Short mmCIF file of C-alpha atoms in Angstrom, two decimals:
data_model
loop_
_atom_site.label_atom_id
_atom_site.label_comp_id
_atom_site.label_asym_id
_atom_site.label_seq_id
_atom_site.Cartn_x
_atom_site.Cartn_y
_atom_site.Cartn_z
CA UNK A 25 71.16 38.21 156.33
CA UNK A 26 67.88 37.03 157.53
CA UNK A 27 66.02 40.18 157.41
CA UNK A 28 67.16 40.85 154.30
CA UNK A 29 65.61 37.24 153.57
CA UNK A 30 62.46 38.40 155.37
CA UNK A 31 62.15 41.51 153.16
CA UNK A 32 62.79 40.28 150.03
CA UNK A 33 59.82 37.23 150.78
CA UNK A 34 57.85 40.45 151.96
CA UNK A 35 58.24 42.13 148.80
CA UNK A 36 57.06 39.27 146.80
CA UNK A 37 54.28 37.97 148.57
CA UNK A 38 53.24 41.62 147.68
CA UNK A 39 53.94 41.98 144.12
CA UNK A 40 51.94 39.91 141.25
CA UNK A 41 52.43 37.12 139.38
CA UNK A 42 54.62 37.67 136.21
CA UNK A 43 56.61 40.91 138.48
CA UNK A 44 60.27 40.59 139.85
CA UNK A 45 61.95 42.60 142.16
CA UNK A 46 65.38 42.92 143.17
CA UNK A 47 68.07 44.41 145.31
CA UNK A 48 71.89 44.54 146.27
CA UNK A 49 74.62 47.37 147.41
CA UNK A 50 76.47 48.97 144.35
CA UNK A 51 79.21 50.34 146.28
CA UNK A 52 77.87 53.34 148.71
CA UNK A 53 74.46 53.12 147.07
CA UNK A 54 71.69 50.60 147.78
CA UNK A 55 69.07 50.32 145.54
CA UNK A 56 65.96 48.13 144.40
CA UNK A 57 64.13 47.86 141.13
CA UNK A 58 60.42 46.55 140.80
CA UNK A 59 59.84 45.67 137.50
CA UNK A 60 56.17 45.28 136.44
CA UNK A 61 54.75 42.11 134.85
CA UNK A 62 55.39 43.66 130.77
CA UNK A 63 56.94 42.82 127.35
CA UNK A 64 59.00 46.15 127.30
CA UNK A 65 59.60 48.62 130.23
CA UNK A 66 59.23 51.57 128.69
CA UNK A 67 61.33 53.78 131.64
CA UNK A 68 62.16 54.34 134.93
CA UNK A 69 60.64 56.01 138.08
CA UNK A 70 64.06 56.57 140.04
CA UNK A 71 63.88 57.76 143.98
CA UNK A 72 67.29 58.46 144.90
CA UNK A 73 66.83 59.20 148.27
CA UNK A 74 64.18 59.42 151.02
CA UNK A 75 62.19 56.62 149.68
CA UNK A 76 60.96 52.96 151.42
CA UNK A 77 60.63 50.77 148.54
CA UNK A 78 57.64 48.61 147.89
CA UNK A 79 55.47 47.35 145.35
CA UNK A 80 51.50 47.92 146.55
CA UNK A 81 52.26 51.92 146.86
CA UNK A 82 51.56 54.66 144.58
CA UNK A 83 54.86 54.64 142.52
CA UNK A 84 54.52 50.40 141.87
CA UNK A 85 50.73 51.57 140.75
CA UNK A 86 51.79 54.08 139.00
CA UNK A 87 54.53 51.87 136.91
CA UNK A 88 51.92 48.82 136.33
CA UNK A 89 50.06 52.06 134.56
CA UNK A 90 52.91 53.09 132.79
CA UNK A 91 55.05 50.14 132.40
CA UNK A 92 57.72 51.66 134.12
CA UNK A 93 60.18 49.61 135.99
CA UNK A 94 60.73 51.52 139.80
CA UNK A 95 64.31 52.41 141.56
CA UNK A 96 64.75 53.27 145.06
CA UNK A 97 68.34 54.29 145.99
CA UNK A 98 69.96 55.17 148.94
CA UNK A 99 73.56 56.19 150.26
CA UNK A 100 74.92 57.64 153.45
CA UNK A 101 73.40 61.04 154.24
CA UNK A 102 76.80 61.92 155.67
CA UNK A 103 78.36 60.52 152.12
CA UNK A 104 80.57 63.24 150.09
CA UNK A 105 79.67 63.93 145.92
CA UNK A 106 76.08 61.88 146.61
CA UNK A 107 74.94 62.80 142.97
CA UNK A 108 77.76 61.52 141.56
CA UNK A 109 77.80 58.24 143.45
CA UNK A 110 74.14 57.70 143.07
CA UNK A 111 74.71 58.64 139.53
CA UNK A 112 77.49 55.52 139.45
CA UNK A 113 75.21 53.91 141.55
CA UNK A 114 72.17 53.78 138.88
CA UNK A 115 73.72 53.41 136.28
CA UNK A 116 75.39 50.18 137.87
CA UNK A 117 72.35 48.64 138.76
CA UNK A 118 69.97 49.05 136.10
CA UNK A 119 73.16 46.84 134.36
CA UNK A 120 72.41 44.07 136.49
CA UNK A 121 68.94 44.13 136.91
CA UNK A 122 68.64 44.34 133.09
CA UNK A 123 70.31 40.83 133.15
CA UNK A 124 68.54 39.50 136.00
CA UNK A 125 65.68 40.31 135.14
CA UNK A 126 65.54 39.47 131.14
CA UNK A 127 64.98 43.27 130.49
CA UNK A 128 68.23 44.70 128.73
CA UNK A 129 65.84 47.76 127.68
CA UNK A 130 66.45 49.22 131.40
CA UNK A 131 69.79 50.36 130.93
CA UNK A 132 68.40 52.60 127.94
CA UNK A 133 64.78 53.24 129.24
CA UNK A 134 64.36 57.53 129.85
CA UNK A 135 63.95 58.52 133.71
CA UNK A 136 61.43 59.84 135.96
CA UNK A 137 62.90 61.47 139.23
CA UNK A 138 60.88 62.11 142.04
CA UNK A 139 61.77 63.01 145.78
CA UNK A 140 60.76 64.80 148.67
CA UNK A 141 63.95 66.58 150.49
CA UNK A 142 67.24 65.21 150.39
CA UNK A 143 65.82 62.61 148.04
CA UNK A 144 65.66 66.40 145.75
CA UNK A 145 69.07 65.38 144.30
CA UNK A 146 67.66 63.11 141.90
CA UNK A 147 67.50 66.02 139.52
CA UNK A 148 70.83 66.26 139.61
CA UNK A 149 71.82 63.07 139.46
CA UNK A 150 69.51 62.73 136.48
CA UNK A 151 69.65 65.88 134.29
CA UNK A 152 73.33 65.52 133.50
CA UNK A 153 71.70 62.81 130.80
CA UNK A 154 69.00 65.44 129.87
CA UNK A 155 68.55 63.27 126.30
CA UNK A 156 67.49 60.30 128.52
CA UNK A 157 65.46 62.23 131.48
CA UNK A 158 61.79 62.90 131.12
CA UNK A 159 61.42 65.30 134.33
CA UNK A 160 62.15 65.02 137.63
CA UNK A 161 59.37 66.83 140.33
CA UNK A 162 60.64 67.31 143.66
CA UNK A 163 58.92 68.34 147.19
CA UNK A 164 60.78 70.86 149.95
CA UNK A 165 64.09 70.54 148.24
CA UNK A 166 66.40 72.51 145.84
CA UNK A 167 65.18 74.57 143.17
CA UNK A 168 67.70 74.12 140.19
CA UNK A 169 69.36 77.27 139.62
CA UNK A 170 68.80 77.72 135.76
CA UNK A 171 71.75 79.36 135.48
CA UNK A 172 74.06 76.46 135.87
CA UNK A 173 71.97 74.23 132.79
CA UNK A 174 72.95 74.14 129.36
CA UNK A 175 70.73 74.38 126.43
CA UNK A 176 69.96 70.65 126.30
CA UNK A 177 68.65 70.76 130.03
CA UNK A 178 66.85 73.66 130.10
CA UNK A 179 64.74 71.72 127.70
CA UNK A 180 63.76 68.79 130.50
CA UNK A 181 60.55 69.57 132.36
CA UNK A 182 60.64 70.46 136.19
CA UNK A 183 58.07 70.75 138.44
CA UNK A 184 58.60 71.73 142.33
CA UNK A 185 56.63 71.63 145.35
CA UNK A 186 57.16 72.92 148.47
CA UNK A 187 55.12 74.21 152.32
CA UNK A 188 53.59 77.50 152.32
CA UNK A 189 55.10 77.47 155.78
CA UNK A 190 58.46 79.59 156.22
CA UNK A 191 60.25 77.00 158.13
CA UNK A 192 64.46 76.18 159.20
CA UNK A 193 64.79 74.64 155.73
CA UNK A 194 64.14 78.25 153.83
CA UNK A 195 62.81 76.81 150.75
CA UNK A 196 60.44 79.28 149.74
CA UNK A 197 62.89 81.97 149.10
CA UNK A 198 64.71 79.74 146.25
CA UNK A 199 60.89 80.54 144.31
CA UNK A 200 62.28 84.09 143.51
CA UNK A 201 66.03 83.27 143.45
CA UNK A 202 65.88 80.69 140.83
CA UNK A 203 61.88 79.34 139.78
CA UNK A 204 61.12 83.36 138.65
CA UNK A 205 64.27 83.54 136.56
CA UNK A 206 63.72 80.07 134.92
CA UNK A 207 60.48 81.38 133.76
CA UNK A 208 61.61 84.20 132.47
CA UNK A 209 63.61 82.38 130.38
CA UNK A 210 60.96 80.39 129.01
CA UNK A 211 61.43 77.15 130.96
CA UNK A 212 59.01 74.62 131.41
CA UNK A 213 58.72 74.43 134.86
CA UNK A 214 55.71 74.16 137.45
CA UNK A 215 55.90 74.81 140.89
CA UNK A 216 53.26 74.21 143.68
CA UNK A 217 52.69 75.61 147.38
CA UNK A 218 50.62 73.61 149.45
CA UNK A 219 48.89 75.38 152.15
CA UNK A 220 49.38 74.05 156.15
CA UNK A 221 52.63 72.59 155.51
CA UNK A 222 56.35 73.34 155.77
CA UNK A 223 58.89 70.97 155.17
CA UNK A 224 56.31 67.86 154.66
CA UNK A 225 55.27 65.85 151.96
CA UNK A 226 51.76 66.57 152.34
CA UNK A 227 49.53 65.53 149.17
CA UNK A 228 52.34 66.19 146.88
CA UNK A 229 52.03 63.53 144.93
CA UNK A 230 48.49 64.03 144.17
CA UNK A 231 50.21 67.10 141.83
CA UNK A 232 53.15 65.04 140.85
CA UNK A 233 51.43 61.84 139.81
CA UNK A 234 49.07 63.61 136.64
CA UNK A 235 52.46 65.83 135.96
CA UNK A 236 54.75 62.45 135.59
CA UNK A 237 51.25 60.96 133.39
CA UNK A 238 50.88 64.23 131.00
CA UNK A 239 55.03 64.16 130.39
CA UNK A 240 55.07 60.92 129.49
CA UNK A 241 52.38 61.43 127.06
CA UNK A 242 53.93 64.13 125.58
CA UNK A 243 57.41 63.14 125.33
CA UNK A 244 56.96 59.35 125.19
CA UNK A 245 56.42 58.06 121.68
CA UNK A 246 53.80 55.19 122.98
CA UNK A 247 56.37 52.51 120.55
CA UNK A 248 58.99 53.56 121.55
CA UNK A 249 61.37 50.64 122.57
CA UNK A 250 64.49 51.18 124.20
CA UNK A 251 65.96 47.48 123.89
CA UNK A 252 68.23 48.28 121.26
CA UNK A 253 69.39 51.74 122.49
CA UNK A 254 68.24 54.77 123.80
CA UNK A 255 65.07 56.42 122.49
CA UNK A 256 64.89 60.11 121.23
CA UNK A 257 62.55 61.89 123.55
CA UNK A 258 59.99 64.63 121.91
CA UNK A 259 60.40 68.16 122.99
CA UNK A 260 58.54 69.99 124.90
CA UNK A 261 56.39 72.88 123.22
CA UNK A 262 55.47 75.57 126.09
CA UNK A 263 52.45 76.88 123.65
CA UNK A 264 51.16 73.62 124.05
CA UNK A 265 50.77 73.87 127.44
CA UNK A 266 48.43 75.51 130.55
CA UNK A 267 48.88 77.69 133.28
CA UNK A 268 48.53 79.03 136.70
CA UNK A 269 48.29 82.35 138.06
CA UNK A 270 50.08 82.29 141.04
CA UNK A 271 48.87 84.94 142.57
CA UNK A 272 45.52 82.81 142.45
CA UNK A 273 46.62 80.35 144.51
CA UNK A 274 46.17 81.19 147.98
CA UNK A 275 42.38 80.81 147.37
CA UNK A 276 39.97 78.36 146.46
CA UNK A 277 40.05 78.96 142.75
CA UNK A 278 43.13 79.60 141.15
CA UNK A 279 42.89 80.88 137.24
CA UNK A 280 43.92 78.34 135.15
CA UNK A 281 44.07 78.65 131.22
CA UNK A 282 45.51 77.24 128.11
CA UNK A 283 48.71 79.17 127.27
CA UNK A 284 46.43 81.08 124.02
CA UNK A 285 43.99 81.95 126.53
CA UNK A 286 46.23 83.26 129.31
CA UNK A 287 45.50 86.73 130.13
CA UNK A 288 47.92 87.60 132.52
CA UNK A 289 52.18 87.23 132.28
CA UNK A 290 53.06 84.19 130.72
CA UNK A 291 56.75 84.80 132.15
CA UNK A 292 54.85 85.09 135.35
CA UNK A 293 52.72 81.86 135.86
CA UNK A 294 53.65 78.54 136.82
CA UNK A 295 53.74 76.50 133.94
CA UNK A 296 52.01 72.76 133.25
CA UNK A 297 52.34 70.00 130.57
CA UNK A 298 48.02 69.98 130.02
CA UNK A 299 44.80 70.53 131.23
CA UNK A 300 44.01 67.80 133.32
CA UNK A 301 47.21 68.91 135.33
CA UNK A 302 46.68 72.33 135.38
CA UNK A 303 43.11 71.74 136.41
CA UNK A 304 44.28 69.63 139.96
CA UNK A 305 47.22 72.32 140.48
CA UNK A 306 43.97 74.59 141.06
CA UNK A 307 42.44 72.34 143.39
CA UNK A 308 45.56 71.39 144.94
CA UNK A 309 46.64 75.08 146.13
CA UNK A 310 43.26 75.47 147.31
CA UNK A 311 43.24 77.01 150.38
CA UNK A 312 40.99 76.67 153.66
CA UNK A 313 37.77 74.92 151.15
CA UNK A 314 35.06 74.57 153.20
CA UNK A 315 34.09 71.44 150.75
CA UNK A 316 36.02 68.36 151.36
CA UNK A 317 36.53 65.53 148.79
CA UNK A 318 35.45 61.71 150.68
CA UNK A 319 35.60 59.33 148.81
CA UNK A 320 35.02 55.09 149.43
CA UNK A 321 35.44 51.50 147.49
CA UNK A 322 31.52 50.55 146.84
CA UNK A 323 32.19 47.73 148.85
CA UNK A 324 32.60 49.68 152.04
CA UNK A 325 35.75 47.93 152.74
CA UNK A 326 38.41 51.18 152.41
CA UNK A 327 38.35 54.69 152.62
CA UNK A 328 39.81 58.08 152.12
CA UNK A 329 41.54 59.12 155.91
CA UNK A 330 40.30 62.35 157.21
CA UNK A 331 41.74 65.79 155.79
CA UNK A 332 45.15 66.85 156.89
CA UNK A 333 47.62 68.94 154.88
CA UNK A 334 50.10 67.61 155.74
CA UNK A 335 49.25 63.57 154.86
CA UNK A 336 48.92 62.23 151.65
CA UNK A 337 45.31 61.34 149.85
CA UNK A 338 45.69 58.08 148.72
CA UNK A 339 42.50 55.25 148.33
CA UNK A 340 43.40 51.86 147.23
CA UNK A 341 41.19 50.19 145.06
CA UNK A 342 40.83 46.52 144.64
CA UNK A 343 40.20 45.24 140.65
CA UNK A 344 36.53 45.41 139.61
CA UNK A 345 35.35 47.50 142.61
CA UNK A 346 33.78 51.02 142.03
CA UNK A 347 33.78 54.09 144.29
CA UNK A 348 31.33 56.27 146.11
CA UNK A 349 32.57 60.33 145.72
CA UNK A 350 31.04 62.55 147.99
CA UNK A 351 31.34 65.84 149.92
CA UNK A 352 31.56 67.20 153.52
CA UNK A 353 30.18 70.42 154.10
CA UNK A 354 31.62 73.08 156.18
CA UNK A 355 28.34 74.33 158.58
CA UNK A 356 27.29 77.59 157.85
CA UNK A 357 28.35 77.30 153.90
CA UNK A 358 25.32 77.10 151.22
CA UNK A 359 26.40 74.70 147.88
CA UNK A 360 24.22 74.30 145.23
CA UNK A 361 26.41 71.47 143.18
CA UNK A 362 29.52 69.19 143.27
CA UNK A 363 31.24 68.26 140.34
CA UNK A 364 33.92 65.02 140.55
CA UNK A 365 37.04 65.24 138.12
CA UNK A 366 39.51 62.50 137.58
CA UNK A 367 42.02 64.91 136.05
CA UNK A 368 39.79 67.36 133.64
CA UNK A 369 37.79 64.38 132.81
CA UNK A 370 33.78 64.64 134.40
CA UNK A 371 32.81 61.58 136.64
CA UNK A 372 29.36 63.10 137.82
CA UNK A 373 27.72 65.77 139.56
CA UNK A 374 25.31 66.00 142.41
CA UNK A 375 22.99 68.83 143.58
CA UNK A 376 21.77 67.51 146.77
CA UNK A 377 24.09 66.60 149.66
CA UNK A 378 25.80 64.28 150.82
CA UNK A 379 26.59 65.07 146.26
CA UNK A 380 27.25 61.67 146.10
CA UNK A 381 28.52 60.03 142.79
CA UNK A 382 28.73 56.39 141.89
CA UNK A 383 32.02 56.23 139.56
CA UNK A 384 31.07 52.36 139.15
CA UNK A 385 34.10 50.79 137.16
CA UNK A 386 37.07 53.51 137.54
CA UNK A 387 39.98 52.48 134.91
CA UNK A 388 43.05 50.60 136.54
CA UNK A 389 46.00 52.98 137.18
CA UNK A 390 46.17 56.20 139.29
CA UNK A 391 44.33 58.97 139.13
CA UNK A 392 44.21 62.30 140.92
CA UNK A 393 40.32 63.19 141.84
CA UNK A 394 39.11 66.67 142.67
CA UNK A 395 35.83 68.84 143.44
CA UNK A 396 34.10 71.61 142.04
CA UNK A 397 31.98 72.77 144.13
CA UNK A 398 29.17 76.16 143.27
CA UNK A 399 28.24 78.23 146.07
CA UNK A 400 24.83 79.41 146.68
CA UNK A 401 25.41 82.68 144.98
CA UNK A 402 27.18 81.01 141.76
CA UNK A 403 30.98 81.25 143.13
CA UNK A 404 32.98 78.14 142.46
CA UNK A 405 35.70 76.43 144.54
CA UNK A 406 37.88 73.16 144.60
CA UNK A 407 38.42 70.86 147.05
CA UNK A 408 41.68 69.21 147.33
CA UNK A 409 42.33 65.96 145.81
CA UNK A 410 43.31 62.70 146.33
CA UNK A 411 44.83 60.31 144.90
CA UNK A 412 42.48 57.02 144.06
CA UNK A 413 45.37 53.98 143.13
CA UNK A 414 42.86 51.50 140.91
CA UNK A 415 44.31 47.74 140.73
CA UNK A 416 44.49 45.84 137.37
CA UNK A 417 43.31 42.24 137.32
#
């Protein structure tokens, strides 16, 4: 009883003023919503497993952004029909925690899923609601097997990521079993592979983050209010989207096009919602760059942690405080420029190294930040990105 004292004072000496958070057991399943300081929550960002909730981490960012209310669930890993019971589980919750919280729109607010492993089953505990899911994105964990969706959920956006690493887990052969056929079929699915992992999280969520952003763009009428009942979610047009040619991506410029523009098999390439997502896909299956992204707050007080595959990218950034891009050089390699992207939106560009760029008052929410970089004899590359998490006042 006291920890769970200790944790819930932890969790809101961390959250702002005008935020609630709260937590209880709904049968087998645990789970916690944070629900960000706004009129209407306009939907849900639902872990179901494999998650530590907080609410100073990407996800709480990326609901202040959004305003998205966040759900972390969890439930025996030993438990039998965990879909189902998280299924019972969410729905349960989001019933109370509409009443405690003076939000009734969160029983009726569409989903987000997102997970990395077991915490994969969030698809299916959300797509058997396909009217009320937006996507789900999940890391080293099932590929949905198109076969077994109906019309309605064949419509709902999927994107999966996985480690380029065969590994005990054997997710990489589920690519051809099920992602190739969903294609075929016209789904709107993206996958990623990130290079120098296996069954780790790695940067995923640099990919994941401008994937969740661009559906609920798309799909999200901006007034939409779900208070009185659910809201009717738009469709999603493949022509109006981009994408990759896989075959690309083991170097350090994958193609990348506008679905008009594609020259290659549509049925073929991993699709994405829009440019800006399509455009950090290409710099997030870039493989062995000799150009690294750094990046630091202008006040010298945080920075990004050394390259690793297999660790995230993330750079907290206090309200009002700007950041200093710049690049590390492989020896030996000859660049001419470095271009900074916050999605497929220019920050700057530098010609002489370090190529540092002042991007003096970054917009509050999250944003995935990449590297072009030209070679000496005109070749372009992309460094990997990060993820920069800007605070709101």
């Amino acid at each position: 009883m006291r920890a769970a004292v200790l944790a819930l004072l932890l969790v809101a000496s961390q959250a702002r003023a005008g935020e609630q958070s709260f937590g209880g057991d709904f049968g087998p399943v645990r789970s916690d919503v944070f629900v960000p300081d706004v009129k209407v929550v306009r939907g849900v960002i639902v872990h179901a497993m494999n998650a530590q909730f907080k609410t100073d981490d990407r996800w709480a960012e990326l609901c202040r952004e959004l305003g998205f209310a966040h759900v972390v669930m969890s439930i025996d890993r030993k438990a039998n029909n965990r879909p189902d019971k998280l299924a019972a589980g969410l729905a349960a919750s989001l019933k109370e925690f509409a009443e405690k919280s003076g939000h009734p729109e969160l029983v009726h607010a569409p989903r987000v899923g997102t997970g990395h492993s077991a915490g994969g089953m969030v698809t299916a505990v959300l797509i058997r609601d396909p009217a009320a899911t937006l996507t789900t994105c999940v890391d080293c964990s099932w590929v949905t097997d198109p076969a077994k969706l109906d019309a309605a959920a064949k419509g709902v956006p999927l994107l999966f990521t996985m480690g380029a690493v065969p590994d005990g887990f054997k997710m990489l052969p589920a690519i051809d079993q099920f992602y190739v056929p969903a294609r075929r079929d016209g789904l709107p699915w993206g996958l990623g592979v990130q290079h120098g992992c296996a069954h780790d999280w790695g940067n995923a969520a640099a990919l994941q983050v401008p994937w969740i952003k661009a559906i609920v763009r798309t799909r999200l009428d901006p007034a939409a209010d779900p208070t009185n009942g659910p809201v009717k979610l738009r469709p999603v047009v493949a022509e109006d989207g981009w994408l990759g040619d896989r075959s690309t991506a083991a170097g350090t410029f994958a193609t990348v096009a506008a679905w008009g523009d594609y020259k290659g098999d549509r049925a073929a390439a991993a699709w994405f919602p829009d440019r800006a997502t399509a455009e950090v896909w290409r710099a997030w299956s870039s493989k062995n760059s000799p150009v690294t992204l750094e990046a630091a707050t202008a006040d010298g007080t945080a920075k990004l942690a050394p390259f690793d595959p297999k660790k995230s990218r993330d750079l907290k950034v206090p309200a009002g405080v700007g950041v200093k891009l710049s690049a590390s050089v492989k020896s030996g390699t000859a660049v001419k420029k470095v271009a900074y992207y916050a999605g497929d939106s220019l920050i700057g560009e530098a010609t002489e190294a370090p190529f540092e760029v002042a991007w003096a008052k970054p917009p509050a929410g999250c944003h995935a930040v990449w590297a072009r970089w030209v070679g000496a004899d005109d070749t372009p590359g992309a460094a990997n990105p990060a993820l920069l998490l800007v605070r709101g006042r």
